[in-house]
mmCIF file of C-alpha atoms in Angstrom:
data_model
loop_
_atom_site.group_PDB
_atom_site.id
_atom_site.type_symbol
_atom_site.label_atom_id
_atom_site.label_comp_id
_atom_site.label_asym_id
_atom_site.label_seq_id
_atom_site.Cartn_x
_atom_site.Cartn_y
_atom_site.Cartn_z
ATOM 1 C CA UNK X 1 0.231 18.929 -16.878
ATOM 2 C CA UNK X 2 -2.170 22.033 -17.347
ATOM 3 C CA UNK X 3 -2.090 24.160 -13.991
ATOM 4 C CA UNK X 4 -5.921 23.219 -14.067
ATOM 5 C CA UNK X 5 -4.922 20.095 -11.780
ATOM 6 C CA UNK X 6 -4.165 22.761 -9.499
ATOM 7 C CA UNK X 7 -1.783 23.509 -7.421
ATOM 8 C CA UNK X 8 -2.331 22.523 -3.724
ATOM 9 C CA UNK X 9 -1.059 24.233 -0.232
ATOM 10 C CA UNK X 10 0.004 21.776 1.965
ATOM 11 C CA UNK X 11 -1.775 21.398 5.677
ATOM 12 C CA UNK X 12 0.719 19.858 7.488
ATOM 13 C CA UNK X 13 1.727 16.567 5.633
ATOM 14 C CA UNK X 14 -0.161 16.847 2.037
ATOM 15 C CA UNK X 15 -3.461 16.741 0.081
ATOM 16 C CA UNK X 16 -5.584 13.512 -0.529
ATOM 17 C CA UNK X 17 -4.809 12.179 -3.744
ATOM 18 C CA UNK X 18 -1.350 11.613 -2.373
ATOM 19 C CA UNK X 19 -1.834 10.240 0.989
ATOM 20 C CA UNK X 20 -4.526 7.354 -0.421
ATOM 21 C CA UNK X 21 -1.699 6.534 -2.860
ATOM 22 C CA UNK X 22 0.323 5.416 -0.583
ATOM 23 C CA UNK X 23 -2.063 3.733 1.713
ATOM 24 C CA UNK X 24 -2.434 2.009 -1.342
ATOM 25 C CA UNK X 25 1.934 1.451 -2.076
ATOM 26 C CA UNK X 26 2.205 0.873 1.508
ATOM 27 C CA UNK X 27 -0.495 -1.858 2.946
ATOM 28 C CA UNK X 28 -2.320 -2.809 -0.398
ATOM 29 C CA UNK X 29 -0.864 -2.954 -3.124
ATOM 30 C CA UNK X 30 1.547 -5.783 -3.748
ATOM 31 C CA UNK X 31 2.330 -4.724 -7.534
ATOM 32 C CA UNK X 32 3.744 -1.412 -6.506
ATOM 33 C CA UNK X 33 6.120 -2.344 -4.321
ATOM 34 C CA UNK X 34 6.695 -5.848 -7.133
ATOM 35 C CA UNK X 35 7.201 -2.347 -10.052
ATOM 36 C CA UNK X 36 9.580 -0.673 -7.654
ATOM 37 C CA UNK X 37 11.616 -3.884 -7.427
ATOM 38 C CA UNK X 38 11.593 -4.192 -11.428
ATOM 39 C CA UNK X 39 12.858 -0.691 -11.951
ATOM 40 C CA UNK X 40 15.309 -0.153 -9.825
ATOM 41 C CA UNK X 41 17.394 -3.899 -10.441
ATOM 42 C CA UNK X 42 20.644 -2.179 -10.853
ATOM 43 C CA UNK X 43 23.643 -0.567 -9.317
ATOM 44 C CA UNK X 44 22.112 2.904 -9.696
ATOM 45 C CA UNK X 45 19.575 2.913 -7.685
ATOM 46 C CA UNK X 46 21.780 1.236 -4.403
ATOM 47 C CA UNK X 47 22.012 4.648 -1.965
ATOM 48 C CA UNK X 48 21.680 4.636 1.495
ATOM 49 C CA UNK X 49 19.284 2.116 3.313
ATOM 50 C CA UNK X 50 19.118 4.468 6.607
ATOM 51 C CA UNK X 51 15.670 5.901 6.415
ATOM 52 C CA UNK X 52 15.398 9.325 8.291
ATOM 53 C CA UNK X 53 11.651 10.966 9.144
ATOM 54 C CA UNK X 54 9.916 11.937 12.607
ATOM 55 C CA UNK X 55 6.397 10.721 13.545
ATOM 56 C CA UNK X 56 4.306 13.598 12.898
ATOM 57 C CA UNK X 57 1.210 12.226 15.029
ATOM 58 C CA UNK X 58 3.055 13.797 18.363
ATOM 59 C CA UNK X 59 3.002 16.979 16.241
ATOM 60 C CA UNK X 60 -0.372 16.906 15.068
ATOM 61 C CA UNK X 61 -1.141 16.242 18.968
ATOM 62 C CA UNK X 62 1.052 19.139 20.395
ATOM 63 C CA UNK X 63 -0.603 21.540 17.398
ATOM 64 C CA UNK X 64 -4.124 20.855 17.002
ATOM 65 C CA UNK X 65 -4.832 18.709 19.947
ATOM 66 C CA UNK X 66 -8.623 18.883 18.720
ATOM 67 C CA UNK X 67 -7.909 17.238 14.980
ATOM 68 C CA UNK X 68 -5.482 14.842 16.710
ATOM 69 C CA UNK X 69 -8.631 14.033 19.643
ATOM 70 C CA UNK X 70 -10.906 13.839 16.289
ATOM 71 C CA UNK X 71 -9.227 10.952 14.478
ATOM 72 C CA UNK X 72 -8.491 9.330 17.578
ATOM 73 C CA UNK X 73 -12.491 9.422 18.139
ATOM 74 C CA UNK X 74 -12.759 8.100 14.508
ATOM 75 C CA UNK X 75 -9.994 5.092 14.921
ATOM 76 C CA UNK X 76 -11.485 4.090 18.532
ATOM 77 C CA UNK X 77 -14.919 3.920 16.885
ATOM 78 C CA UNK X 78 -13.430 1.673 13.671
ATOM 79 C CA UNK X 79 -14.711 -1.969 13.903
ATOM 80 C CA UNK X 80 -11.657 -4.452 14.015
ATOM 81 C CA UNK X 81 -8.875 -1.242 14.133
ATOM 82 C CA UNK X 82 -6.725 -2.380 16.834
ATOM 83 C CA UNK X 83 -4.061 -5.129 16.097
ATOM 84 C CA UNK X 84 -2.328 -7.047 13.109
ATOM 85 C CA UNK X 85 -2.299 -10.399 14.278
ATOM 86 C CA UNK X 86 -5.988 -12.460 14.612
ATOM 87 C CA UNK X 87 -6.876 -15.782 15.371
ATOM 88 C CA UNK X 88 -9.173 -17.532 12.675
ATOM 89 C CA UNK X 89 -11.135 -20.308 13.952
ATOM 90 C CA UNK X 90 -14.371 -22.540 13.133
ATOM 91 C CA UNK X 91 -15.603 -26.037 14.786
ATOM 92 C CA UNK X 92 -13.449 -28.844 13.613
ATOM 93 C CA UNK X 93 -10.468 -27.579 12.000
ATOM 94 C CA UNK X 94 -7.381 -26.321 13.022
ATOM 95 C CA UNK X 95 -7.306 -22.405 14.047
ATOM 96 C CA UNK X 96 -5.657 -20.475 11.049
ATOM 97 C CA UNK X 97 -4.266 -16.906 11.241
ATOM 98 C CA UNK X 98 -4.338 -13.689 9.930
ATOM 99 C CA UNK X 99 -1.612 -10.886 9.582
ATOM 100 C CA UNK X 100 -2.103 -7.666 8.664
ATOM 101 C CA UNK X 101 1.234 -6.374 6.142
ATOM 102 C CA UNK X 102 2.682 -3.822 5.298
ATOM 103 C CA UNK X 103 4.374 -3.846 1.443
ATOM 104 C CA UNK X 104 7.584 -2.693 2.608
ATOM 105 C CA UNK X 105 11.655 -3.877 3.312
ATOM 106 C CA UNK X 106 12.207 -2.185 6.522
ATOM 107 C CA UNK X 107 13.583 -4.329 8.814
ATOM 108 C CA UNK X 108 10.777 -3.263 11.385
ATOM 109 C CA UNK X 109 8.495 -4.610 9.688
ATOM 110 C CA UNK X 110 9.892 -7.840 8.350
ATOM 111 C CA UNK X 111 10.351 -9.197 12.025
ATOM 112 C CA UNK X 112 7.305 -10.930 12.500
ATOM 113 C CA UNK X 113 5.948 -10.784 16.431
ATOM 114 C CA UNK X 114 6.568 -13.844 18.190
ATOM 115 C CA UNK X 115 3.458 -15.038 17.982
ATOM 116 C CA UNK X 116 2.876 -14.586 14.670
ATOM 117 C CA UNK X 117 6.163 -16.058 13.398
ATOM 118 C CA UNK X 118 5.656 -19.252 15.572
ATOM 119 C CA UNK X 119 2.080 -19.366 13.774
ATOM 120 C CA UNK X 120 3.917 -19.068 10.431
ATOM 121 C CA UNK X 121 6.258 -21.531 11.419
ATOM 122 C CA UNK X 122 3.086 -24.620 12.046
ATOM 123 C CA UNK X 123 1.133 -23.674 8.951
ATOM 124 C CA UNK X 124 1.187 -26.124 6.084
ATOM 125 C CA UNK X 125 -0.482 -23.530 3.777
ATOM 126 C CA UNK X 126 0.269 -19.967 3.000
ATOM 127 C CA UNK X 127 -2.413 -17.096 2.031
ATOM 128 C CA UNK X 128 -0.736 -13.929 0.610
ATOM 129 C CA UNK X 129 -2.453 -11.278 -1.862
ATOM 130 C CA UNK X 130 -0.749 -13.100 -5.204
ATOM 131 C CA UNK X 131 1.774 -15.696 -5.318
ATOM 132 C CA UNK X 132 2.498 -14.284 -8.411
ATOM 133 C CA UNK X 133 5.375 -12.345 -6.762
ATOM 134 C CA UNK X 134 6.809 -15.571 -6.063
ATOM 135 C CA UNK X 135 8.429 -15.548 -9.556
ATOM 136 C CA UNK X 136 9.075 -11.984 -10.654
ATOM 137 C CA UNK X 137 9.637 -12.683 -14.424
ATOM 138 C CA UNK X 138 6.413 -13.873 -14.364
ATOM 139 C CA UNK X 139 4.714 -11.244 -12.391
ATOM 140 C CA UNK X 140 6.656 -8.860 -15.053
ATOM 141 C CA UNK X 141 4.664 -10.620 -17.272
ATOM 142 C CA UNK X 142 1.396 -10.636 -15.738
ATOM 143 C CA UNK X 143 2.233 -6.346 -15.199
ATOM 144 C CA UNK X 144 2.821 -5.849 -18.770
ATOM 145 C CA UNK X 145 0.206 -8.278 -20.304
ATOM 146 C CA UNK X 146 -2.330 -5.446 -20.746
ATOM 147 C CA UNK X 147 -0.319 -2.740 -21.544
ATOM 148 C CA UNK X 148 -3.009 -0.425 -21.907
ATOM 149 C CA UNK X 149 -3.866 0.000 -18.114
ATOM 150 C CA UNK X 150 0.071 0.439 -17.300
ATOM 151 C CA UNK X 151 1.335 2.407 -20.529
ATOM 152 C CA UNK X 152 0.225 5.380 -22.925
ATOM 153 C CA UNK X 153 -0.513 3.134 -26.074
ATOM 154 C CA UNK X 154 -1.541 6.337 -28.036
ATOM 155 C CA UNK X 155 1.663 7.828 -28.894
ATOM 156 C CA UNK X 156 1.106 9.803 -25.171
ATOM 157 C CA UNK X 157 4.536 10.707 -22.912
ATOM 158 C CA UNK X 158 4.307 12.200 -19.501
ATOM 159 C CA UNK X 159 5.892 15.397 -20.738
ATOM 160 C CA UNK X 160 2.983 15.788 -22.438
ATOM 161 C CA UNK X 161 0.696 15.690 -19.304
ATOM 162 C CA UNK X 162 3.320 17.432 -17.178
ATOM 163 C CA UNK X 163 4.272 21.333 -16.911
ATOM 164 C CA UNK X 164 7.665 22.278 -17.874
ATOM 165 C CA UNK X 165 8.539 22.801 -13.873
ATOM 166 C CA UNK X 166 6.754 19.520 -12.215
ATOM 167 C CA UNK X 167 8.412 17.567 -15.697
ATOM 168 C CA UNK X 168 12.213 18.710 -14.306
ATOM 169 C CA UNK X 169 10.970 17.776 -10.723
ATOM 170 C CA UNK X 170 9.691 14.216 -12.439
ATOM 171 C CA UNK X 171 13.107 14.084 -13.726
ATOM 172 C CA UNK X 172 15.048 15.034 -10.822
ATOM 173 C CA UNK X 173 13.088 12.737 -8.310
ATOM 174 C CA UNK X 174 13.558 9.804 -10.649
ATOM 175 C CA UNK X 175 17.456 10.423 -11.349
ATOM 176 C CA UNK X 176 17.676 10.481 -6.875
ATOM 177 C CA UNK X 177 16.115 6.972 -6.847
ATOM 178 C CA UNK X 178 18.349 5.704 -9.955
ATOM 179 C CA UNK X 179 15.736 5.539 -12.437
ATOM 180 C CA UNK X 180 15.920 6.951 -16.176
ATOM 181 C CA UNK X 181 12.974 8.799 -17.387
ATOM 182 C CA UNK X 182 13.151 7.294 -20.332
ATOM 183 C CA UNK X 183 12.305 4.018 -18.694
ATOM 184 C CA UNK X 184 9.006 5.615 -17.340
ATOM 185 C CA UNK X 185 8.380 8.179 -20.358
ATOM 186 C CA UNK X 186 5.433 6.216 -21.547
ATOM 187 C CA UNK X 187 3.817 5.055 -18.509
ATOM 188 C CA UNK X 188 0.685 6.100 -16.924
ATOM 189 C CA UNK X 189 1.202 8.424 -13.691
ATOM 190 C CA UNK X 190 0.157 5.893 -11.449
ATOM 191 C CA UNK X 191 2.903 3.304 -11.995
ATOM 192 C CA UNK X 192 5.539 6.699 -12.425
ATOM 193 C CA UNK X 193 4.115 7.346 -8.395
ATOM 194 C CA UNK X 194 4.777 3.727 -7.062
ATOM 195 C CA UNK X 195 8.793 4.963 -8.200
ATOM 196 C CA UNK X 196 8.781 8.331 -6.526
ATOM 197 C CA UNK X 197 6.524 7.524 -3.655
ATOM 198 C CA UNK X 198 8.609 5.503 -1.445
ATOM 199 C CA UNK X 199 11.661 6.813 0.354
ATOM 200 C CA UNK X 200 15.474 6.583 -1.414
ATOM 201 C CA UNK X 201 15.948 4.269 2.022
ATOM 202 C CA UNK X 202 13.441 1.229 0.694
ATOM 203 C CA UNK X 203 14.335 1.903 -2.952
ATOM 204 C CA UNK X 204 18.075 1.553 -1.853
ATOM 205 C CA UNK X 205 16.612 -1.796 0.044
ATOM 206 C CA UNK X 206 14.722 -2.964 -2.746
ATOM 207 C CA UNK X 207 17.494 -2.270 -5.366
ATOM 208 C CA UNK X 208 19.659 -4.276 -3.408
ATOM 209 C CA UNK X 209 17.715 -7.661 -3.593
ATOM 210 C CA UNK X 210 15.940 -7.222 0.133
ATOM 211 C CA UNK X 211 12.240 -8.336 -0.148
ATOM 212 C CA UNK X 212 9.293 -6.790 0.928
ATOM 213 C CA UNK X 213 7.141 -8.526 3.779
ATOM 214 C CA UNK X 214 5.037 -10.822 2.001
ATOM 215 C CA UNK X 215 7.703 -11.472 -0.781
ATOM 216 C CA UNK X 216 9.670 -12.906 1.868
ATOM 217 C CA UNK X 217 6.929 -14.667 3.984
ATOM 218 C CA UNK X 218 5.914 -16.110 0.307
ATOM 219 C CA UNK X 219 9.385 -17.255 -0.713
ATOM 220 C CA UNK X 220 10.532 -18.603 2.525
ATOM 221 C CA UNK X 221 7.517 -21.153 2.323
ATOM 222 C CA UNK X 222 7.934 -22.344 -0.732
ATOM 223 C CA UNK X 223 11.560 -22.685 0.232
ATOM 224 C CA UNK X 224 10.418 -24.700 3.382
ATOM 225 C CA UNK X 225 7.918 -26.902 1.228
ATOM 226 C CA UNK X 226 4.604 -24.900 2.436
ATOM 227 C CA UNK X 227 1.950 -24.676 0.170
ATOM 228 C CA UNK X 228 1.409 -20.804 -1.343
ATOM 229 C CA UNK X 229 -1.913 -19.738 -2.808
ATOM 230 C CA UNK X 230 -2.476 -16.247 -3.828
ATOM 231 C CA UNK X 231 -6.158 -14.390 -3.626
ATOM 232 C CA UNK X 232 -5.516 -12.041 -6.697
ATOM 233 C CA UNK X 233 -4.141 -11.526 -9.791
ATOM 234 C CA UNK X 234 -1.523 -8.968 -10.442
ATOM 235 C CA UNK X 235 -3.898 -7.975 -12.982
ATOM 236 C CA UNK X 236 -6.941 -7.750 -10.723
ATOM 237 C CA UNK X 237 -5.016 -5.485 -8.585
ATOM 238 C CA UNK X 238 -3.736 -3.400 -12.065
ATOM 239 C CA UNK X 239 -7.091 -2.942 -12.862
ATOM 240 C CA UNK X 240 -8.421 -1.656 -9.456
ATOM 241 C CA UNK X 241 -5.949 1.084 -9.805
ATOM 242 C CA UNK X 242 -6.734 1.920 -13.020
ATOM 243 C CA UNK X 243 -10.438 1.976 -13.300
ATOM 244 C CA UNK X 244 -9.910 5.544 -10.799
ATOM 245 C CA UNK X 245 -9.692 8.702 -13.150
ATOM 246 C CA UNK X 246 -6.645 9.846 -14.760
ATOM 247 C CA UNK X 247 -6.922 13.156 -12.948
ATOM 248 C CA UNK X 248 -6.423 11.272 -9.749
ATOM 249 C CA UNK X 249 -3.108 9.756 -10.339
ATOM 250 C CA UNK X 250 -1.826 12.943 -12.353
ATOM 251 C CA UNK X 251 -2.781 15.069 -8.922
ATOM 252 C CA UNK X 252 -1.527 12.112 -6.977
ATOM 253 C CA UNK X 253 1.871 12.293 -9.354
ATOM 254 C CA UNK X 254 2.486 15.755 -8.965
ATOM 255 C CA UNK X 255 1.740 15.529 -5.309
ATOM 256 C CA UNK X 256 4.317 13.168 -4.458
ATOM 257 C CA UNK X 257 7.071 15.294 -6.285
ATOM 258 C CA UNK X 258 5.974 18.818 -4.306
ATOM 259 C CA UNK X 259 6.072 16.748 -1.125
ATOM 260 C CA UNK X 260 9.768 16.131 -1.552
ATOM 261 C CA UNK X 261 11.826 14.841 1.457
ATOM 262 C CA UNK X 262 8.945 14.892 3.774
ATOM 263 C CA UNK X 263 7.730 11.900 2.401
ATOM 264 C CA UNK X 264 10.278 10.344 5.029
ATOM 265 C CA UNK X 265 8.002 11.826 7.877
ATOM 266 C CA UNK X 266 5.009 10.331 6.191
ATOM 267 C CA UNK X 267 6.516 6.878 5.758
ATOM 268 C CA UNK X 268 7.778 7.015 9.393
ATOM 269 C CA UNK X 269 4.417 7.961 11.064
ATOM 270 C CA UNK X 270 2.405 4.964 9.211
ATOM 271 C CA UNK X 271 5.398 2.571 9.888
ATOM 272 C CA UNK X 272 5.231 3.581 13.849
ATOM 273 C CA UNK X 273 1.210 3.007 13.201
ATOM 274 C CA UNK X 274 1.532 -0.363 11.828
ATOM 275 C CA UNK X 275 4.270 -1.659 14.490
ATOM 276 C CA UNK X 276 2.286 -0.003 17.557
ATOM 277 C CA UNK X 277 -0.816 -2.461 15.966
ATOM 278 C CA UNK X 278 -2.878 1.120 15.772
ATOM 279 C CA UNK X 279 -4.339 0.257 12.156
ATOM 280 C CA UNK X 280 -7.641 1.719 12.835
ATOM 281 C CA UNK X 281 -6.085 5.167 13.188
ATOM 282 C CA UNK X 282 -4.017 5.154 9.961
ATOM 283 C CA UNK X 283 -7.432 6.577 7.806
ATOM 284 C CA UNK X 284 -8.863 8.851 9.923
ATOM 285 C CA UNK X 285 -5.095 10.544 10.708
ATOM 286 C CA UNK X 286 -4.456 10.852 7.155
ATOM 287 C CA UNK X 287 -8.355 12.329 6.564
ATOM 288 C CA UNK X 288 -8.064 14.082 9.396
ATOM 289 C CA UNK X 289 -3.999 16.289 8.403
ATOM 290 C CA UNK X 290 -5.719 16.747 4.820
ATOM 291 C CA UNK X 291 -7.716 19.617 4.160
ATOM 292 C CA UNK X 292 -11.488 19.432 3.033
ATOM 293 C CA UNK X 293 -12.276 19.413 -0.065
ATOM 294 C CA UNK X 294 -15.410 18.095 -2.483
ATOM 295 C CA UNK X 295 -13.719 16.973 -5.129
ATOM 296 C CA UNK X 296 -11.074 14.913 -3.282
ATOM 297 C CA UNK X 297 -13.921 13.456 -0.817
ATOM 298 C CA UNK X 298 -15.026 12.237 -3.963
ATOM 299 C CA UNK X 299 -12.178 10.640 -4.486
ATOM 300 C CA UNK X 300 -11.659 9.333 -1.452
ATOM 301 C CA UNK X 301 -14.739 7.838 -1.914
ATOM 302 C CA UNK X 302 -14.219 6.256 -5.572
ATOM 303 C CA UNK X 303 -10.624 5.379 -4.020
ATOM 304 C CA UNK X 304 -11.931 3.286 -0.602
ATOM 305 C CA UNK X 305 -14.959 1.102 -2.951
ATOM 306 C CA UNK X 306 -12.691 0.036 -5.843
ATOM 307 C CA UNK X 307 -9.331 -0.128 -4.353
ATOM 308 C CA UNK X 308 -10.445 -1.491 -0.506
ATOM 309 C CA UNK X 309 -13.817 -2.551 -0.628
ATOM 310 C CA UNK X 310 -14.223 -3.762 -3.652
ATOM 311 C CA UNK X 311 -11.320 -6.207 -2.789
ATOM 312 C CA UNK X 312 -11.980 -6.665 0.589
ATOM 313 C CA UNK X 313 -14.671 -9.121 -0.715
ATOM 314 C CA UNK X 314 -13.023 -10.800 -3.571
ATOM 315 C CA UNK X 315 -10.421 -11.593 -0.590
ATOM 316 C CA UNK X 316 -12.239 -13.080 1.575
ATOM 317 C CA UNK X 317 -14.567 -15.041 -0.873
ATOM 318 C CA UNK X 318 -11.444 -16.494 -2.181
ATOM 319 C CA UNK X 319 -9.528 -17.007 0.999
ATOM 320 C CA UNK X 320 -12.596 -18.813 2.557
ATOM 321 C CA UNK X 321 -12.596 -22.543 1.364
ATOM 322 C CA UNK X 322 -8.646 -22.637 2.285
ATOM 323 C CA UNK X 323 -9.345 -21.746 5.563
ATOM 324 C CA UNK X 324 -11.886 -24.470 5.976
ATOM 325 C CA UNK X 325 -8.798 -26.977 5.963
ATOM 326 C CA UNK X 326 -7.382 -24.939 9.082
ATOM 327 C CA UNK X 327 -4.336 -24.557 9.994
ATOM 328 C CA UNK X 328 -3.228 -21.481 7.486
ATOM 329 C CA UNK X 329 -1.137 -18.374 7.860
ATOM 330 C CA UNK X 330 -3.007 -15.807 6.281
ATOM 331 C CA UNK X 331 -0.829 -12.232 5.006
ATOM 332 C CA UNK X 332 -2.645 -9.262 3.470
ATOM 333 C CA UNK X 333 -2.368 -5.779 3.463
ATOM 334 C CA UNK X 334 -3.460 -4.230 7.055
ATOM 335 C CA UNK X 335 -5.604 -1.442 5.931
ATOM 336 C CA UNK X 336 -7.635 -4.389 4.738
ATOM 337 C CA UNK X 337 -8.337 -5.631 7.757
ATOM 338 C CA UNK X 338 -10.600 -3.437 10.081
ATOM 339 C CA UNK X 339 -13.852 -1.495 8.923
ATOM 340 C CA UNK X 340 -17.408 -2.769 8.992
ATOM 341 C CA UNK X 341 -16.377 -4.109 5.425
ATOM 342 C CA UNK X 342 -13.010 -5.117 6.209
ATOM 343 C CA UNK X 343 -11.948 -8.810 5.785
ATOM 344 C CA UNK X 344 -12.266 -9.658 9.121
ATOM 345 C CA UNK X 345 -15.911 -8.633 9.337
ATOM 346 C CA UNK X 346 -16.641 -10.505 6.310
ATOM 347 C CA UNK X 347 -14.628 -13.833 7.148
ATOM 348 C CA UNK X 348 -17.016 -14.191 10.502
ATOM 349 C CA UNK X 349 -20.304 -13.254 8.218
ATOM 350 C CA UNK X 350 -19.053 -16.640 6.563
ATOM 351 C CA UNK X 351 -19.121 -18.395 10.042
ATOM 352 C CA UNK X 352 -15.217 -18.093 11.114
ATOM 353 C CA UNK X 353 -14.381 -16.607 14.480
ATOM 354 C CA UNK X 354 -12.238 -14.151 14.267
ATOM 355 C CA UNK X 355 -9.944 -12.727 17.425
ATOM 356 C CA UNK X 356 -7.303 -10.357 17.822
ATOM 357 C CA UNK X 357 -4.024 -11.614 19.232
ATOM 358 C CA UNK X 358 -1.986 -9.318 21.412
#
């Protein structure tokens, strides 16, 4: 990579590119944390499944209490932006639910609230992203069936795209997770993020066999006889990632390897975010410790229609008629949820009532 991606300073957690990256590895998209589980299936990659990191909202608070007051304005004012557990409901079925995930191992996170687990438990049918993760050699498949949005199939390596000094630091953050670079040599920089983004902790979890949140919620129904439909296509979601610019994910790639071990503290504040049911301030807090700048609002803005939006709708389309039989648990990814054009907002446009459950 050409020092013309530039080289950013870092306002308190990191630049753009970055942070919607792993908005997108963290609450959306189910293939990233599925490609993390495919790469590291091996005895190298087992480390230490203690994950360290401080919440850095407190210190954005005791800092700059007027950015902190700013995206608290913005996540009080977000339709739908409190809670990740909702009632679904509509005359003469059976209520269904609706749970807001997060792509992830951590133990925190795979305890479902009460509620929500004894709503699990009653369903008869279960709504995740793409029950294609229920079988992974298939989902391998269905990741490497167009190899031209996941791989370089001119000849390209990303030591070509890479400076000699960010190429070492690929190298280096790859060999701490247990990854060759070889194994990643000829893929595009977006899948190469989804293996440095996430902490060693939930690569060491991942490694080690532990699913993610709605691998497990997926595979324990089908082990309990529950019926799992998916509302994508690990290829649908491929594509949504890589209809964005290569400049994106290179800045995004490089990013993530400057940011180092405070990735922790990143992971940590939108963990404590998702379990304290504060979804609507995730966005705004990440806009708001990012600094200002055109270009990246313009990818923010490319970012939130194709990889959100864009879904958003397909979702809830497709998720529609199966909750017309009632009685369904319903798991996406939270930052899905909320939002004038979130799936909430466009499951009571087609005549469901939707409620949030405390």
């Amino acid at each position: 990579m050409t020092t013309s991606i530039g080289r950013r300073t870092f306002h308190f957690i990191a630049p753009g590119n970055l942070l919607l990256w792993l908005i997108a590895a963290f609450h959306m998209l189910l293939l990233a944390a599925l490609f993390v589980a495919f790469l590291t299936a091996r005895p190298a990659a087992a480390g230490d499944e203690t994950c360290t990191g401080r919440n850095l909202m407190a210190e954005l608070q005791q800092n700059d209490p007027a950015r902190y007051a700013e995206a608290q304005k913005e996540a009080n004012a977000t339709p739908n932006g409190k809670g990740i557990f909702w009632k679904i409901e509509k005359p003469g079925v059976q209520p269904s639910w609706l749970l807001g995930s997060m792509h992830v191992t951590d133990p925190r996170v795979l305890a479902l609230p009460p509620r929500a687990q004894a709503a699990y438990d009653a369903a008869g049918t279960i709504i995740i992203e793409s029950d294609e993760i229920l079988d992974e050699r298939k989902a391998t498949a269905a990741l490497l069936a167009k190899p031209e949005l996941t791989m370089f199939t001119d000849g390209t390596t990303i030591d070509k795209l890479l400076s000699s000094e960010d190429y070492q630091r690929l190298e280096a953050g790859l060999k701490q997770r247990g990854i060759p670079l070889g194994a990643v040599s000829r893929m595009r920089p977006w899948m190469i993020s989804s293996a440095v983004a996430l902490p060693a902790c939930e690569i060491a979890r991942k490694a080690k066999g532990v699913k993610f949140l709605d691998q497990k919620i997926a595979a324990d129904a089908a082990a309990e006889g529950k019926q799992v439909k998916g509302l994508e296509t690990l290829a649908e979601q491929i594509q949504a990632m890589a209809d964005l610019p290569v400049e994106f994910h290179m800045k995004s790639l490089i990013e993530t390897l400057e940011l180092g071990d405070k990735m922790n503290d990143v992971v940590e504040t939108m963990t404590d975010l998702y379990l304290s049911g504060d979804i609507g301030m995730t966005m705004p807090m990440l806009k708001t410790v990012t600094p200002e700048d055109e270009g990246e609002t313009s990818d923010y803005a490319a970012f939130e229609q194709r990889v959100i939006l864009d879904r958003n709708k397909v979702m809830a389309e497709r998720a529609a008629p199966i909750l017309d039989g009632g009685n369904v648990f319903m798991a996406v990814g939270a930052l899905h949820l909320p939002g004038e054009r979130g799936v909430i907002e466009l499951l009571r446009k087609q005549g469901f009532t939707v409620t949030a459950v405390n």
